[in-house]
Short mmCIF file of C-alpha atoms in Angstrom, two decimals:
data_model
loop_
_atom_site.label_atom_id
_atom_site.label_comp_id
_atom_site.label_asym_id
_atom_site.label_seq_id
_atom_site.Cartn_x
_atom_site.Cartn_y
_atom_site.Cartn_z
CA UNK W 18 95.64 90.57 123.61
CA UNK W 19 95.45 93.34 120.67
CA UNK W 20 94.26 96.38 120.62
CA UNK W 21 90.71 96.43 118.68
CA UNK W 22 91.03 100.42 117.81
CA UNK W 23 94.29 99.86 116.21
CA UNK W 24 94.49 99.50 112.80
CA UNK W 25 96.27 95.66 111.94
CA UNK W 26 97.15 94.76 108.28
CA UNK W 27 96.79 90.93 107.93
CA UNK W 28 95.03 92.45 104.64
CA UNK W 29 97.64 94.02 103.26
CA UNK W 30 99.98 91.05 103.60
CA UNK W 31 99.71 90.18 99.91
CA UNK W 32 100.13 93.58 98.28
CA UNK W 33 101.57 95.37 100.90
CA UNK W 34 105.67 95.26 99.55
CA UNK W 35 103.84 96.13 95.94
CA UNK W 36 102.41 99.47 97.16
CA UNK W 37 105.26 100.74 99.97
CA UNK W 38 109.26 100.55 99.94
CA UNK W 39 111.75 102.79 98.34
CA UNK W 40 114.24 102.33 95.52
CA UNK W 41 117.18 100.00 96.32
CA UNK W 42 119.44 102.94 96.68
CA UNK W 43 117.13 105.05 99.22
CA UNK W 44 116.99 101.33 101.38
CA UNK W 45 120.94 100.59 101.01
CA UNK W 46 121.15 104.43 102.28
CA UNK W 47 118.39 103.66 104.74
CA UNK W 48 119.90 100.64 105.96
CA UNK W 49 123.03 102.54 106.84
CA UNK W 50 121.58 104.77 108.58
CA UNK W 51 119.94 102.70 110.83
CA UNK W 52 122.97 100.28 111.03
CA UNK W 53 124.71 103.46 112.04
CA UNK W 54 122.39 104.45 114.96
CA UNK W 55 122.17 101.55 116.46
CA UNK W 56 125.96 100.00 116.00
CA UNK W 57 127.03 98.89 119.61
CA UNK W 58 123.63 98.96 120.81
CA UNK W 59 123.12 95.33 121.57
CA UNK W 60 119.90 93.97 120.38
CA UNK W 61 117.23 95.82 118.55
CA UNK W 62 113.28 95.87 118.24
CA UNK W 63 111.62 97.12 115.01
CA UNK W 64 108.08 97.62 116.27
CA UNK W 65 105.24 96.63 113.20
CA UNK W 66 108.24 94.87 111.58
CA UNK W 67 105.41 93.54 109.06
CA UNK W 68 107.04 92.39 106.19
CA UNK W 69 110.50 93.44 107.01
CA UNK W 70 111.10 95.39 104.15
CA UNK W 71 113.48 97.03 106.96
CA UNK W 72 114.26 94.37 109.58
CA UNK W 73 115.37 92.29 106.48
CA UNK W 74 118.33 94.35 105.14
CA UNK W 75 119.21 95.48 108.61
CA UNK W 76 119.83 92.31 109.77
CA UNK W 77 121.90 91.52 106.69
CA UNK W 78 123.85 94.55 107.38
CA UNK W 79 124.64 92.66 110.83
CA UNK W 80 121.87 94.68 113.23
CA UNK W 81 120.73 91.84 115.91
CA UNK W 82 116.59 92.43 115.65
CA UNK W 83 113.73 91.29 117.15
CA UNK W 84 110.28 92.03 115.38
CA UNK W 85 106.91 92.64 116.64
CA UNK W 86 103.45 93.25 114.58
CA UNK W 87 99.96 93.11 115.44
CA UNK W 88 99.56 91.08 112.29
CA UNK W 89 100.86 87.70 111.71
CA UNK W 90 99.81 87.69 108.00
CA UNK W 91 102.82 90.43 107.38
CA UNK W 92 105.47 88.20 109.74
CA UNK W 93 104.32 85.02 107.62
CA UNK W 94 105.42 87.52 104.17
CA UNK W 95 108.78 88.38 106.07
CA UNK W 96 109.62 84.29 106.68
CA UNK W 97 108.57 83.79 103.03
CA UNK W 98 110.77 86.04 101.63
CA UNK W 99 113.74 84.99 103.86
CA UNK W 100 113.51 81.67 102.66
CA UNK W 101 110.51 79.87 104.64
CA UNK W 102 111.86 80.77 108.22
CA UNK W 103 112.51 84.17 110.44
CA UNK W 104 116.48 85.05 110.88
CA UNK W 105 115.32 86.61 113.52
CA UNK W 106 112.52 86.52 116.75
CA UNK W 107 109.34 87.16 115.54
CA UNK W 108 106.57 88.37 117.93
CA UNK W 109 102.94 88.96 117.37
CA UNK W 110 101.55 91.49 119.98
CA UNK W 111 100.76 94.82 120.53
CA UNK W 112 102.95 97.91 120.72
CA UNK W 113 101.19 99.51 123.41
CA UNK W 114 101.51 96.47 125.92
CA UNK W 115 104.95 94.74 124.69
CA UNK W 116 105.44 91.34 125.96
CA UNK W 117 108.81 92.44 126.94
CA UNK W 118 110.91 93.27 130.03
CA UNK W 119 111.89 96.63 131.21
CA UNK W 120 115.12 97.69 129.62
CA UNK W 121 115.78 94.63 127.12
CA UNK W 122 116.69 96.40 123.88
CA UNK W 123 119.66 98.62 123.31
CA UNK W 124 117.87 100.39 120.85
CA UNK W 125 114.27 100.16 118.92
CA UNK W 126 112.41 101.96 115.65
CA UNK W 127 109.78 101.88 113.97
CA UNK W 128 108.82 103.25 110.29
CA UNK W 129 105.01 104.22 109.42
CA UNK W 130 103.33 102.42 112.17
CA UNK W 131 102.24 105.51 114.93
CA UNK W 132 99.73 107.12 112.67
CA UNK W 133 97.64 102.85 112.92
CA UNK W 134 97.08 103.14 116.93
CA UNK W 135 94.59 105.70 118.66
CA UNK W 136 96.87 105.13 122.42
CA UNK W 137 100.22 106.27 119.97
CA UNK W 138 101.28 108.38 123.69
CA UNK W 139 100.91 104.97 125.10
CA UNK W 140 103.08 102.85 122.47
CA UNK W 141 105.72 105.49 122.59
CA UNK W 142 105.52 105.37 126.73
CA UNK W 143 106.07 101.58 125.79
CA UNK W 144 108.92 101.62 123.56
CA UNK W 145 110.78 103.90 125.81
CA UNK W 146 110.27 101.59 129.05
CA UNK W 147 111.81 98.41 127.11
CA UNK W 148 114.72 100.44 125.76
CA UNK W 149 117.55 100.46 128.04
CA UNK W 150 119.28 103.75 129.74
CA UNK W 151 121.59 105.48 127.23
CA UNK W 152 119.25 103.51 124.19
CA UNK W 153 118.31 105.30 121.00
CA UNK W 154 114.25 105.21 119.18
CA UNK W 155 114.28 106.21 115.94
CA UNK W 156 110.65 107.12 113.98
CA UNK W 157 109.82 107.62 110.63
CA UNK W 158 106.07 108.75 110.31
CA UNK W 159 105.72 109.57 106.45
CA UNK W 160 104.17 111.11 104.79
CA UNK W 161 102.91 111.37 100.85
CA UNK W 162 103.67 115.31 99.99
CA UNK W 163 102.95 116.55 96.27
CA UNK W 164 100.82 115.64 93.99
CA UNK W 165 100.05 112.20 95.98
CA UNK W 166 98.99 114.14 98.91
CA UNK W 167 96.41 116.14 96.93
CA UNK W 168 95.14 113.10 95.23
CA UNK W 169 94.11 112.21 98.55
CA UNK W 170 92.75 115.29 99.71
CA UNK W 171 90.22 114.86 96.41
CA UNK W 172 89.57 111.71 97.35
CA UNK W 173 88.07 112.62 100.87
CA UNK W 174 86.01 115.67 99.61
CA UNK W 175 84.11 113.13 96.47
CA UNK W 176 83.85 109.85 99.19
CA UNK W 177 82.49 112.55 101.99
CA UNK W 178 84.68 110.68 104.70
CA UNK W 179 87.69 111.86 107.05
CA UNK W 180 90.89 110.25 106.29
CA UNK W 181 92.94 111.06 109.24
CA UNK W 182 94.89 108.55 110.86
CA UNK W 183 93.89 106.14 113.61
CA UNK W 184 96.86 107.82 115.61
CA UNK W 185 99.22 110.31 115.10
CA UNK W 186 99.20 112.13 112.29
CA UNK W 187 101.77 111.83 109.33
CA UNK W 188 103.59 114.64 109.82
CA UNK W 189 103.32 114.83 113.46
CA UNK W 190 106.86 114.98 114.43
CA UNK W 191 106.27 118.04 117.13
CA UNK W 192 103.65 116.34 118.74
CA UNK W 193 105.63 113.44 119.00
CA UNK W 194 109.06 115.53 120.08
CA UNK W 195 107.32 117.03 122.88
CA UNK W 196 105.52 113.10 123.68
CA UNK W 197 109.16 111.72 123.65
CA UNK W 198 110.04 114.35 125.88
CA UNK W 199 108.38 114.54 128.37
CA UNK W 200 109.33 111.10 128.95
CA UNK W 201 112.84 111.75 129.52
CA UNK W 202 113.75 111.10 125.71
CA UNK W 203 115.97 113.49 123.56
CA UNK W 204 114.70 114.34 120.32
CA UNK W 205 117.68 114.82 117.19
CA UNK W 206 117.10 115.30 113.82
CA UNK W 207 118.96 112.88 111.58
CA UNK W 208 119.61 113.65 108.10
CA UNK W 209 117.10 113.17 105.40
CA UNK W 210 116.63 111.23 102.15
CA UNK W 211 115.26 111.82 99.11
CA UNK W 212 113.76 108.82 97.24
CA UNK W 213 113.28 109.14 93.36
CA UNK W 214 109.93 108.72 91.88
CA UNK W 215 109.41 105.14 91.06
CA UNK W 216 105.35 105.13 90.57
CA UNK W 217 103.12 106.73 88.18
CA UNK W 218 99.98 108.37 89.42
CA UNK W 219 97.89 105.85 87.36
CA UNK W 220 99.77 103.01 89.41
CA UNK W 221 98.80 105.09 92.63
CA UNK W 222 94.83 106.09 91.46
CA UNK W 223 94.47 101.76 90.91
CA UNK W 224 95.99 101.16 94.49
CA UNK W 225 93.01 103.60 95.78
CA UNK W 226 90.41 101.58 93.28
CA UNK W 227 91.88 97.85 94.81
CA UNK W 228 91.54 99.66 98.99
CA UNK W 229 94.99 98.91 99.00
CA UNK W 230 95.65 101.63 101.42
CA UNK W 231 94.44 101.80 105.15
CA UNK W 232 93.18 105.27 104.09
CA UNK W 233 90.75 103.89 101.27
CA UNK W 234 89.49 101.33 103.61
CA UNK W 235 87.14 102.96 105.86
CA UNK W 236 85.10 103.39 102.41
CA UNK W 237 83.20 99.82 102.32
CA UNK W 238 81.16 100.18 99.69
CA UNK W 239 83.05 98.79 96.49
CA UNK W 240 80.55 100.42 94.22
CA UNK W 241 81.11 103.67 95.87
CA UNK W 242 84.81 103.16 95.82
CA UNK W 243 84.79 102.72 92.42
CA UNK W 244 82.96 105.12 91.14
CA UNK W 245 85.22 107.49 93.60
CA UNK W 246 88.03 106.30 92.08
CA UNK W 247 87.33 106.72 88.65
CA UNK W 248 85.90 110.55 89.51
CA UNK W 249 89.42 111.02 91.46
CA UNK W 250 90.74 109.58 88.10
CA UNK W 251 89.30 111.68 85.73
CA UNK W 252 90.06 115.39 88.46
CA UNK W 253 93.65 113.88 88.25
CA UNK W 254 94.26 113.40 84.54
CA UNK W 255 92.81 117.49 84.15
CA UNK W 256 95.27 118.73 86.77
CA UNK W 257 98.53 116.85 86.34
CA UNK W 258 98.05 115.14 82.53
CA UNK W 259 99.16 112.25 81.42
CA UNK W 260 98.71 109.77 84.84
CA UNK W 261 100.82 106.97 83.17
CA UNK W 262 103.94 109.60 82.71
CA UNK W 263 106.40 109.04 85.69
CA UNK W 264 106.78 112.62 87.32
CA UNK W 265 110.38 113.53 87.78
CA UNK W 266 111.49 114.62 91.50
CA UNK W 267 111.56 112.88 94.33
CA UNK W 268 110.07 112.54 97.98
CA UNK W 269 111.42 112.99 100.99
CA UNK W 270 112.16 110.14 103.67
CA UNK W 271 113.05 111.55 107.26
CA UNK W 272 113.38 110.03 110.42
CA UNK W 273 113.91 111.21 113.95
CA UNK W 274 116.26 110.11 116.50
CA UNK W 275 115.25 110.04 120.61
CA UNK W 276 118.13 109.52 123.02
CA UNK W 277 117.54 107.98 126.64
CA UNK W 278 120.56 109.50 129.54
CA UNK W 279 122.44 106.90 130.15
#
């Protein structure tokens, strides 16, 4: 059974690998990373593996996965783009009551999923008690920084709503430290990367016009998105010019590592 207050993206299945990823050299690096925490671990669980954007190239790179996600829309994506099938177990549930046994993965992760779930202090209690002594979580919360993150702010003071998360919030990593912790879990930086722009802030501003982020979607009215949009638009072009220039720079990707004692 799911959890109705957490946020599911069967809507998103479509779109969703349009509007999130990183450059193929900020995944390869990605990839190793992960590849590298979790090497010897035995198998692995990538909670809201969605579209597996990760689960995909980790599992090339010879990572043994299984995948959960509240929505089976996004799993249906992942099988499509592997060919028609999963390489690897697919599970539709919820990550704060796992249909798994105490201690069955060597190690787990997830990427951008904490922020969808109101009970995030329960999920994380979860994770940990289907992760085996001596096992390793690694999170990545993201977060949009620069000019992005502004955009957004604008966009909550013209549509009058609140856009913070479901859960935890983007950049929550000391709430979550001191969640992990108290649970017995280590927390340890791991080093960060920096992904090159790749998107122009017109491409972004039409993602908020199409709802194509779970942010934009607790506007409903289309006509009031729009016109939103196009005010957000117009604020956007006076502050940072030209929207369909790609900005030079880049944005950076961290993750956090928590260790169980062995």
């Amino acid at each position: 059974m799911n959890d109705p207050t957490s946020v599911a993206f069967d809507r998103a299945a479509e779109y969703y690998d349009q509007t999130r990823g990183f450059s193929p050299q900020t995944e390869a690096a990605m990839t190793e990373l992960l590849r590298d925490e979790f090497g010897g671990h035995g198998r692995v669980l990538e909670v809201g593996v969605g579209t597996g954007q990760v689960a995909l190239p980790l599992h090339a790179a010879g990572v043994p996965l299984i995948g959960i996600d509240l929505a089976r829309p996004m799993m249906d994506r992942l099988k499509a783009k592997a060919g028609g099938h999963s390489p690897f177990p697919l599970v539709q549930g919820d990550a704060t009551r796992m249909p798994f046994a105490d201690d069955a993965f060597g190690g787990a992760y997830l990427r951008w999923v904490l922020h969808l779930i109101p009970a995030w202090e329960t999920a994380v209690a979860e994770i940990l008690r289907v992760l085996a002594p001596g096992g390793t979580t690694v999170v990545g919360l993201g977060s949009y920084g620069g000019p992005r993150s502004e955009i957004q702010e604008r966009f909550t003071e013209l549509a009058g709503i609140s856009i913070a998360p479901a859960g935890l919030m983007w950049d929550g990593y000391d709430q979550l430290d001191a969640a992990m912790a108290a649970l017995g879990a280590t927390p340890r930086a791991l080093p960060s990367l920096h992904d090159p722009e790749r998107e122009t802030l017109a491409t972004f501003i039409d993602g908020i016009a199409n709802n194509r982020y779970s942010w934009t979607w607790k506007l409903e009215d289309p006509g009031l998105l729009a016109r939103v949009a196009d005010d957000v638009r117009r604020w956007a072009e006076e502050r940072y010019g030209p929207l369909d220039r790609l900005r030079e720079g880049t944005y950076e990707v961290s993750w956090r590592a928590y260790d169980l004692p062995g």
